[in-house]
Each structure stands twice: as C-alpha cells, then as structure tokens.
XYZ file of C-alpha atoms in Angstrom:
503
model
C -83.873 -127.119 20.164
C -86.325 -128.753 18.086
C -90.572 -127.937 17.267
C -92.770 -129.919 15.484
C -96.130 -129.456 13.440
C -98.808 -130.834 12.148
C -101.062 -129.351 9.461
C -103.811 -130.977 7.637
C -106.732 -130.345 4.573
C -109.297 -131.663 6.540
C -108.074 -130.316 10.547
C -109.490 -126.717 10.128
C -110.779 -123.702 12.533
C -112.692 -121.901 9.893
C -112.845 -119.179 8.220
C -110.931 -115.858 8.296
C -113.446 -113.058 7.860
C -111.301 -110.156 6.173
C -112.289 -107.972 9.386
C -110.350 -110.107 11.343
C -107.228 -106.994 9.694
C -108.925 -104.509 10.620
C -107.668 -101.092 12.552
C -108.409 -97.663 13.904
C -108.612 -94.031 13.885
C -109.636 -92.226 16.445
C -110.003 -88.080 17.492
C -106.943 -88.521 19.989
C -103.815 -86.967 19.587
C -102.427 -87.242 15.938
C -104.159 -89.629 14.513
C -106.568 -87.267 12.340
C -104.438 -84.046 12.063
C -100.790 -84.268 10.718
C -101.982 -87.700 10.232
C -104.025 -88.840 8.055
C -105.167 -85.774 7.305
C -102.702 -82.132 7.170
C -103.607 -79.960 4.608
C -100.516 -78.262 3.239
C -98.181 -81.143 3.194
C -95.524 -81.373 0.518
C -97.454 -84.775 -0.338
C -101.572 -84.016 0.687
C -103.828 -84.655 -1.929
C -106.445 -81.956 -2.792
C -108.953 -83.079 0.170
C -105.731 -82.531 2.595
C -105.021 -86.523 3.103
C -101.479 -87.508 3.179
C -100.810 -89.605 -0.168
C -97.804 -90.968 1.697
C -99.498 -91.927 4.848
C -102.513 -93.455 2.475
C -99.615 -95.619 0.195
C -98.613 -97.321 4.180
C -101.704 -98.195 4.967
C -102.141 -99.782 1.386
C -99.353 -102.027 1.713
C -101.162 -102.920 5.297
C -104.309 -103.582 3.705
C -106.225 -102.512 6.245
C -110.108 -104.021 5.894
C -112.342 -101.510 8.197
C -111.558 -99.377 10.140
C -113.220 -98.245 13.399
C -113.772 -94.250 14.300
C -113.697 -91.574 16.237
C -113.176 -93.543 19.049
C -112.764 -94.705 21.613
C -113.100 -92.911 24.821
C -113.174 -89.528 22.677
C -116.658 -91.235 21.377
C -118.442 -90.594 24.730
C -118.817 -87.189 24.472
C -118.913 -86.525 20.199
C -121.789 -85.147 18.793
C -121.444 -86.368 15.494
C -123.250 -83.360 13.717
C -120.624 -81.207 15.089
C -118.173 -83.169 12.065
C -120.399 -82.184 8.794
C -121.464 -79.063 6.487
C -118.806 -76.560 6.003
C -116.338 -76.660 7.476
C -115.773 -72.714 8.599
C -119.260 -73.256 10.646
C -118.247 -76.064 12.341
C -117.341 -75.592 16.412
C -113.952 -76.353 17.932
C -115.372 -78.549 21.195
C -113.419 -79.764 24.184
C -113.371 -83.288 24.644
C -112.795 -84.513 27.695
C -111.759 -87.448 26.811
C -108.557 -86.860 26.437
C -107.902 -82.852 27.377
C -107.720 -81.380 23.813
C -109.028 -79.256 21.646
C -111.221 -80.983 19.144
C -111.293 -78.663 16.019
C -114.338 -80.874 13.646
C -112.690 -79.506 10.433
C -112.128 -83.853 9.899
C -115.769 -85.335 10.368
C -117.881 -88.297 9.264
C -117.052 -87.099 4.979
C -114.211 -86.231 5.123
C -113.353 -89.831 7.001
C -116.004 -91.961 4.120
C -113.851 -90.431 1.819
C -110.565 -91.191 3.105
C -111.243 -94.972 3.571
C -112.643 -95.015 0.044
C -108.700 -93.690 -0.949
C -107.158 -96.518 1.323
C -109.624 -99.519 0.341
C -110.846 -99.753 3.666
C -114.350 -100.270 4.997
C -115.998 -98.298 7.868
C -116.488 -99.463 11.431
C -118.357 -96.803 12.588
C -119.071 -95.909 16.762
C -122.345 -94.102 18.062
C -121.817 -91.674 21.577
C -124.293 -93.998 24.206
C -122.347 -91.680 27.095
C -123.427 -87.964 26.694
C -126.349 -88.790 23.765
C -128.463 -91.975 23.467
C -130.680 -93.992 21.213
C -132.570 -90.750 19.153
C -128.872 -89.293 17.983
C -128.107 -92.419 17.359
C -130.692 -93.343 14.967
C -130.512 -90.459 13.201
C -126.415 -90.937 12.630
C -127.404 -94.197 10.637
C -130.379 -92.066 8.802
C -127.576 -89.680 7.391
C -125.426 -91.828 6.401
C -127.138 -94.787 5.175
C -130.186 -93.958 3.853
C -130.811 -92.710 0.107
C -132.496 -89.271 0.351
C -135.969 -87.627 0.646
C -136.237 -87.243 4.418
C -134.124 -84.962 6.788
C -130.989 -86.221 7.628
C -130.449 -87.536 4.225
C -131.264 -84.472 2.542
C -128.834 -82.877 4.945
C -125.747 -85.074 4.026
C -126.646 -84.375 0.208
C -126.724 -80.440 1.202
C -123.362 -81.529 2.426
C -121.699 -82.226 -1.090
C -122.673 -86.195 -0.807
C -125.280 -87.866 -2.606
C -124.685 -91.079 -1.892
C -125.384 -92.981 0.963
C -122.159 -94.337 2.950
C -123.812 -97.890 3.650
C -121.589 -98.179 6.668
C -122.759 -101.699 6.956
C -120.673 -101.828 10.946
C -121.676 -100.016 14.086
C -120.142 -99.904 17.716
C -122.703 -99.336 20.611
C -120.404 -97.251 22.416
C -117.350 -97.853 23.789
C -115.866 -99.344 26.952
C -118.821 -98.493 29.312
C -117.899 -99.989 31.771
C -114.801 -97.697 32.008
C -114.892 -94.952 35.471
C -112.282 -93.390 32.779
C -115.236 -92.871 30.304
C -117.625 -90.342 29.595
C -121.243 -91.417 31.222
C -119.452 -94.666 31.908
C -122.695 -96.883 33.083
C -123.225 -99.889 35.378
C -124.056 -102.898 32.774
C -128.313 -102.825 33.578
C -128.151 -99.555 32.464
C -125.725 -99.280 29.557
C -128.222 -103.157 28.328
C -131.107 -101.087 28.343
C -130.017 -98.337 26.319
C -127.722 -100.243 23.885
C -131.620 -102.344 23.472
C -133.236 -99.136 22.588
C -129.764 -97.984 20.009
C -130.179 -101.154 18.211
C -133.701 -101.300 17.409
C -133.969 -97.621 16.163
C -130.934 -98.620 14.220
C -131.819 -101.361 12.601
C -135.118 -100.382 11.849
C -133.601 -97.304 10.094
C -131.378 -100.061 8.404
C -132.125 -103.704 8.657
C -128.770 -104.430 7.157
C -126.571 -103.293 9.236
C -124.543 -105.056 12.150
C -123.659 -104.200 15.061
C -120.999 -104.574 18.080
C -121.942 -104.520 22.104
C -119.526 -102.980 24.893
C -117.530 -106.118 26.281
C -115.496 -105.407 28.998
C -112.627 -102.670 28.782
C -110.085 -105.493 29.712
C -110.416 -109.431 31.934
C -109.034 -107.648 34.794
C -112.388 -105.404 34.993
C -113.709 -105.904 38.512
C -117.105 -106.832 36.514
C -115.633 -109.052 33.292
C -118.347 -112.077 33.117
C -120.962 -110.249 34.645
C -121.059 -107.833 32.549
C -121.146 -109.467 29.202
C -123.702 -112.214 30.628
C -125.820 -108.844 31.833
C -125.220 -106.609 28.825
C -126.049 -109.761 26.282
C -129.144 -110.371 28.020
C -130.744 -107.175 26.811
C -129.339 -107.161 23.234
C -128.675 -110.668 21.883
C -131.480 -110.446 19.693
C -130.335 -107.271 18.005
C -126.121 -107.594 18.422
C -124.060 -109.729 16.023
C -120.607 -108.792 17.800
C -119.714 -108.159 21.257
C -116.136 -106.244 22.355
C -113.204 -107.100 23.563
C -109.889 -104.865 24.463
C -106.610 -105.543 25.493
C -103.372 -104.099 25.494
C -99.644 -105.259 26.431
C -97.606 -103.482 28.866
C -93.853 -104.697 29.659
C -92.796 -102.004 32.262
C -90.429 -104.319 33.709
C -88.432 -104.759 30.627
C -89.573 -108.811 31.610
C -89.404 -109.821 27.656
C -90.243 -114.083 28.400
C -93.219 -112.702 30.423
C -93.815 -110.161 27.993
C -94.431 -113.002 25.069
C -96.493 -114.823 27.131
C -99.272 -112.783 27.996
C -100.918 -113.704 24.484
C -102.123 -116.596 26.386
C -104.649 -114.229 28.640
C -105.494 -112.917 25.268
C -106.560 -116.688 24.143
C -107.974 -117.274 28.017
C -109.764 -114.252 26.890
C -111.429 -115.177 23.822
C -112.550 -118.235 25.285
C -114.466 -116.835 28.293
C -115.968 -114.290 26.629
C -117.609 -117.110 24.253
C -118.881 -119.029 26.414
C -120.515 -116.414 27.829
C -121.805 -116.013 24.576
C -122.877 -119.150 24.244
C -124.619 -119.445 27.939
C -126.621 -116.770 27.106
C -127.771 -118.425 23.378
C -128.750 -121.189 25.733
C -131.113 -119.535 28.169
C -132.242 -117.352 25.509
C -133.490 -120.449 23.236
C -131.620 -118.767 20.646
C -130.491 -119.901 17.117
C -128.634 -117.242 16.588
C -124.944 -117.059 17.777
C -123.116 -114.024 18.696
C -119.446 -113.940 17.654
C -116.893 -111.494 19.142
C -115.304 -108.241 17.954
C -111.803 -108.088 19.345
C -111.829 -104.093 17.993
C -108.809 -102.801 20.077
C -105.573 -104.835 20.350
C -101.423 -103.659 21.022
C -98.794 -102.625 22.644
C -99.016 -99.798 25.069
C -96.944 -98.701 27.578
C -93.984 -96.687 26.245
C -95.582 -93.234 26.181
C -96.855 -93.206 28.970
C -94.597 -91.306 31.280
C -94.342 -88.615 28.408
C -98.266 -87.817 27.511
C -98.664 -87.084 31.566
C -96.292 -83.523 30.872
C -98.494 -82.529 27.727
C -100.759 -79.149 28.523
C -104.338 -79.713 28.860
C -106.420 -78.057 26.185
C -103.649 -78.156 22.925
C -105.031 -78.836 19.591
C -103.513 -82.360 18.096
C -100.418 -82.661 20.604
C -98.477 -86.108 20.206
C -100.284 -88.225 22.546
C -99.769 -92.029 22.985
C -96.819 -91.934 20.429
C -95.519 -94.922 21.512
C -92.273 -96.405 19.750
C -91.961 -99.932 19.102
C -89.174 -102.284 19.678
C -88.255 -105.484 18.449
C -89.414 -107.215 21.180
C -92.611 -104.963 20.572
C -93.247 -106.714 17.535
C -92.768 -110.620 18.744
C -95.632 -109.735 21.069
C -97.767 -108.219 18.050
C -96.991 -111.286 16.276
C -98.158 -113.584 19.133
C -101.404 -111.995 19.552
C -101.734 -112.050 15.838
C -101.522 -115.884 15.603
C -103.675 -116.034 18.679
C -106.174 -114.483 16.863
C -106.195 -116.639 13.830
C -106.043 -119.691 16.056
C -109.497 -118.011 17.195
C -111.023 -117.242 13.638
C -114.113 -119.617 14.185
C -115.258 -116.969 16.613
C -113.120 -113.900 16.608
C -114.928 -112.198 13.198
C -113.731 -108.778 13.588
C -110.504 -107.025 15.224
C -108.965 -103.715 15.160
C -105.403 -103.089 15.671
C -105.343 -99.300 17.870
C -104.552 -97.695 16.265
C -103.232 -97.066 12.944
C -101.171 -93.638 12.868
C -99.146 -91.913 15.212
C -101.197 -93.232 18.587
C -99.522 -96.591 19.780
C -99.908 -97.247 15.484
C -97.973 -99.058 12.978
C -97.491 -96.011 10.829
C -95.626 -92.867 12.084
C -95.006 -89.790 10.498
C -93.626 -85.908 11.070
C -96.044 -83.156 10.879
C -94.946 -81.424 7.308
C -91.734 -84.305 6.787
C -91.907 -87.994 6.338
C -93.717 -90.868 6.734
C -92.281 -94.259 8.261
C -92.832 -98.281 9.699
C -92.482 -98.988 13.088
C -91.440 -102.410 13.747
C -94.965 -103.861 13.869
C -96.224 -103.213 10.887
C -94.551 -106.083 9.164
C -95.748 -109.199 11.343
C -99.315 -107.035 10.233
C -98.482 -106.626 6.644
C -97.906 -110.648 6.637
C -101.107 -112.048 8.148
C -103.348 -109.320 6.555
C -101.712 -110.413 3.106
C -101.227 -113.599 4.006
C -103.298 -114.729 6.398
C -106.936 -114.806 4.385
C -108.617 -117.915 3.922
C -109.481 -121.374 5.662
C -107.307 -121.163 9.581
C -106.133 -124.226 10.416
C -105.159 -125.955 13.310
C -101.761 -126.292 14.183
C -100.979 -128.198 16.976
C -97.615 -127.108 18.476
C -94.601 -130.445 19.891
C -91.809 -128.103 21.570
C -90.716 -127.671 25.362
C -92.405 -124.755 27.467
C -91.699 -122.488 30.313
C -92.496 -120.727 32.832
C -92.338 -116.884 32.980
C -93.387 -114.504 36.451
C -97.117 -114.563 35.675
C -97.911 -117.571 33.139
C -96.773 -121.189 33.385
C -96.067 -123.648 30.470
C -95.480 -120.849 27.317
C -94.742 -122.711 24.477
C -91.324 -121.316 22.974
C -93.141 -121.850 19.326
C -96.497 -120.123 19.088
C -97.894 -121.250 15.614
C -100.869 -120.979 13.024
C -101.742 -121.846 9.604
C -103.949 -120.447 6.967
C -104.765 -122.103 3.765
C -105.816 -120.205 0.931
C -107.661 -121.360 -1.664
C -107.988 -119.103 -4.276
C -104.081 -118.620 -4.510
C -103.256 -122.348 -3.645
C -101.213 -121.377 -0.804
C -100.771 -122.675 2.599
C -98.637 -119.906 4.862
C -97.670 -120.841 7.966
C -96.781 -117.794 11.117
C -94.672 -118.379 14.041
C -92.866 -116.253 16.592
C -89.859 -118.427 18.178
C -90.157 -116.729 22.238
C -86.381 -118.570 22.516
C -84.546 -115.279 23.095
C -81.279 -116.703 22.910
C -81.482 -120.200 20.350
C -82.896 -120.830 16.856
C -85.259 -123.591 16.645
C -85.409 -126.025 13.878
C -89.191 -126.571 12.809
C -90.463 -129.713 11.190
C -93.821 -129.551 9.785
C -95.303 -132.238 8.482
C -98.499 -131.518 5.952
C -101.195 -133.378 4.565
C -103.858 -133.710 2.548
C -103.006 -131.071 0.046
C -101.417 -132.734 -2.377
C -97.663 -132.114 -3.732
C -96.125 -128.592 -1.840
C -92.900 -126.358 -2.571
C -91.427 -123.385 -0.764
C -91.828 -120.310 -1.851
C -90.098 -118.231 0.888
C -89.325 -117.804 4.761
C -89.208 -114.459 5.600
C -88.367 -113.788 9.289
C -88.150 -110.293 10.907
C -85.367 -110.074 14.038
C -82.623 -108.301 15.156
C -79.796 -108.867 18.112
C -80.924 -106.126 20.067
C -84.794 -106.642 21.240
C -84.874 -102.602 21.778
C -84.350 -101.461 18.447
C -86.271 -99.329 17.048
C -86.936 -97.785 13.210
C -87.442 -94.209 13.169
C -88.183 -91.599 9.945
C -84.224 -92.060 9.111
C -82.964 -95.469 9.904
C -85.123 -98.511 9.619
C -83.171 -101.300 11.843
C -86.439 -103.870 12.199
C -87.256 -104.959 9.014
C -88.321 -108.557 7.211
C -85.121 -110.950 5.687
C -85.508 -113.535 3.163
C -84.218 -116.746 4.598
C -82.047 -119.403 2.541
C -81.959 -123.007 4.112
C -85.567 -124.130 4.160
C -86.230 -127.237 2.389
C -89.610 -129.334 1.380
C -90.033 -132.818 0.412
C -93.144 -134.794 -0.675
C -93.259 -138.445 0.153
C -96.272 -140.973 1.361
C -98.407 -138.091 0.308
C -97.691 -135.406 2.677
C -95.027 -132.614 2.471
C -92.584 -132.219 4.929
C -90.866 -128.778 5.714
C -87.471 -128.122 7.623
C -87.031 -124.548 8.302
C -84.677 -122.935 11.288
C -86.843 -120.032 13.212
C -83.744 -117.392 14.271
C -83.573 -116.445 18.159
C -86.504 -113.673 18.793
C -87.872 -113.992 15.391
C -91.454 -113.508 13.981
C -91.869 -115.996 10.419
C -94.142 -115.972 7.811
C -93.186 -119.204 6.145
C -95.123 -119.417 1.823
C -96.082 -122.803 0.191
C -97.112 -123.676 -3.207
C -99.634 -126.485 -3.458
C -98.472 -128.089 -7.043
C-alpha cells in the first residue's frame, strides 16, 4: 500500500501551546500514594517523592499537571490538605468509595511539580462548595501575603505564592455520577460567580469551564451553549473529556475512534464561536481537552475493590500495543486541531490509566502508551502544519472512510526541525509513505523511529518491556527543484516519528 502526504511551510494550522502535553494527578487509587509519593521507598527523597517516578515524568516532559481531580474534587475541602500532616483529617471520598488521609495536598503537589518541571493546573470544588471557597483557595495559593489566607500559607511553611495560573471551574458537572452534579443553568450561574471572584482576587489567572463529560451525553451541545452564555466573558477555555474502550476487541473500529475526537473538537469550537457571535465579543474561547486516554481494561477488577480502603489499585489498566496506536491517533488529532486545543491532559499520569506504573516499595516502569506521548511531547512543539494524506480508507463497525494513515507535522523554528508523526492503521501491511516537503529549502533525514509489535496484545511490565521504539533504516530524503522528497516504509500497525533537519 502507498500513501502520499504534503507539507508546506506556509500551510500552518497554528502554534502548539506547550500545555498541549499535559497530564493529570487525581486523589484516586495509587496515583498519589505509592505513585508519585511514597515516604520510606528506597528511591524516595526527603519529602517522600519517588525519584524513579519523577525521572520517568521528566522523560515525558509533561508541561502542565491537573490536580486534585477529577470526580474527587467535587467533594474535596482543599483546606484538609494543608497545614501540619498530623492534624489533617481522614475523610471518606464518596467519588471513589475510598479513605483519603490528606497527607498529600496542595503544597506537596506544588513542591512535586517543581521537581518534575511542570506547571500546576488546579481545580476548585463547585459540587459541595462554591465561589467563596474557590476565592479563598486562589488567595491561599497566589496572594503574596498580608491577608488571612495568604498568611496561613506562609504559616504552613510556604513563603512565596505558588502563582498558579490555570484553574478549572469544577469537573464534569453534567454527570449524574458527580457529587452534587448540576444542570447547565445551575452550573453556569455558580461558575460565573466563582469566576468573577477568582479573577477579582487574581486577574492574571485563566479559567476552564466544564463542557460535557463526553459527546454522547444527552445534553451535549445544549450544555456548552447554556454554560457559555453565562461564563463566556470570564472563562478562557471550555473542557472536553474522552476515553476510548475496546471491549469487543475490534481494533480497526477502536483505531477509528480518533475521528470521533476530531468531530468532538470541531463541534465544541463551533459552539464557542456561536456564543461569541451572539455576545458580539472579540474574545475567542479555546478548548482544554483535559482528560483523554484509553480506559477499559480495569473495569472488572475495579468492581472487586473493597470499599473504604486507602489507595487501592483502582483503574490500573495494563496497556497493549493496540492501545499505544489508539493513543497515537489521539495525539495526532490534538495536533491537527492545535489552533483551538491549547491545553490537553493525558489522564492520568501514574498508576491510574497511566503511562507510568509503580510497584509499592518496588520499581517504576513505562507502559506502551508512554512512547507516543514522549515522542509528541519531545518533538511536537512549534508550528503545526497542515498534512493532507492520500491513502486508501476502510469502513469499520461504527465509522466510515477511516484513512489507513493518520499523520501530523510540526515545524520547530528554534531547532530548525520538521517532525512528522504517523500511525499506520493497516494491521497486516506496511505502507510506503512518500512525502513532498516544500518551502523550507534543503532537508535531511535524521531519524525514523517506530513503535510496533506483531502481537497487538503485547504489554510491558516491571520485568519485561515487550513494546519499545526501534530505529529503522531504509528511509531516504532527496532535495530537488526547491522541495524535499521523503520515502519511508511504515511497519504494519505502527506509531512512527520521522525527524528531519532543515539544512
């Protein structure tokens, strides 16, 4: 099979925001406890942070990390996670039916994000709480001093403000599973009032309003429109969430679901622009895709977890080669919409549907989905380029005209690089890819790296890494008539990174 793509310097989508490569830590399962934080672990530092986990997070070059939820936040009192640890209350977490010790909280999270070179993305509770508690939280975190809440932070040993710039106005408030879920009208009103007092406290912050929990919600579309009619003037982003499942083991259909993500993004962007027109506003509300991943492997195991245990092994999906391909398709979809999606969070980061797994008192290791994210985060920063693909298509159980090749290109001016990301959805056949690249002058091929395994159910573990990238030879790049012509072979069912240098 053959495929053709075209890249031109002048045909850009937009700049990739560095926050496109974010992730998520929730007080859920072992994400925090025995994940990023395990005092007494052989590789823990003096603050209890696992150095082995931090090293893997740095490999991913995660730009921003959302915290503390997720469903957890809708029942969370942020004050519980501050002050002397011996005085912090143990609470029942109704979101996940577990006990929360609160021995890890806001200030610990702030210290850990510095350790892994990431920014914080904080969520406020608009379920059981409201604007006043949200405003107080901003003051505690961001005000320098001389007020009750800022001085309390300093009393807790944190003299300088955290300067958190990105805040979520609750989480999935349309969901019946959410603690104190709301109608669009109810949420729009409380989000507006919270947004006002939060920005009055710190005008420099940016706010993310809750969109629909997923696009198959019965209120999808109407929810976004109603909420935005309330908060448009104060919110900077609206959230999108999407998880892929493959219970039927129908991999062609599974890999086609990135088309649904693309439609989701374009639909929500259109609703934002509709409200912009209705309000006669000059402001553009962009998108925060702050939960995305594959999630289904752990569903049966989660039903067997004993209620009210502490840090149980919840949502611990062990990912396959097929899951890595699906994650790669989603990453490419985000790049193809970089003009509107400015923030995205792989949910989550450690142990809970995560690229990084740990053993309690033991080792940390990379899941299959680690590698597409690492490649995109490391080489997908710059100007996203339009990347039309000519290739055969297939129909699946739910989707029509799924292209066998998904592709995105990014031009990094600072490093004088062009990087191309592709997924070959053809499960049984290599695809010979020809790319014409114009407008950049002469180009050389630096590297073609691919992730593939003949067994699409192959997984990694603490003892064996069956799925890891391979550097491939055989590609070639020629310069003629002012353009570069690239020829490479994409292995069947593979994620590919092609690195090019502008000479």
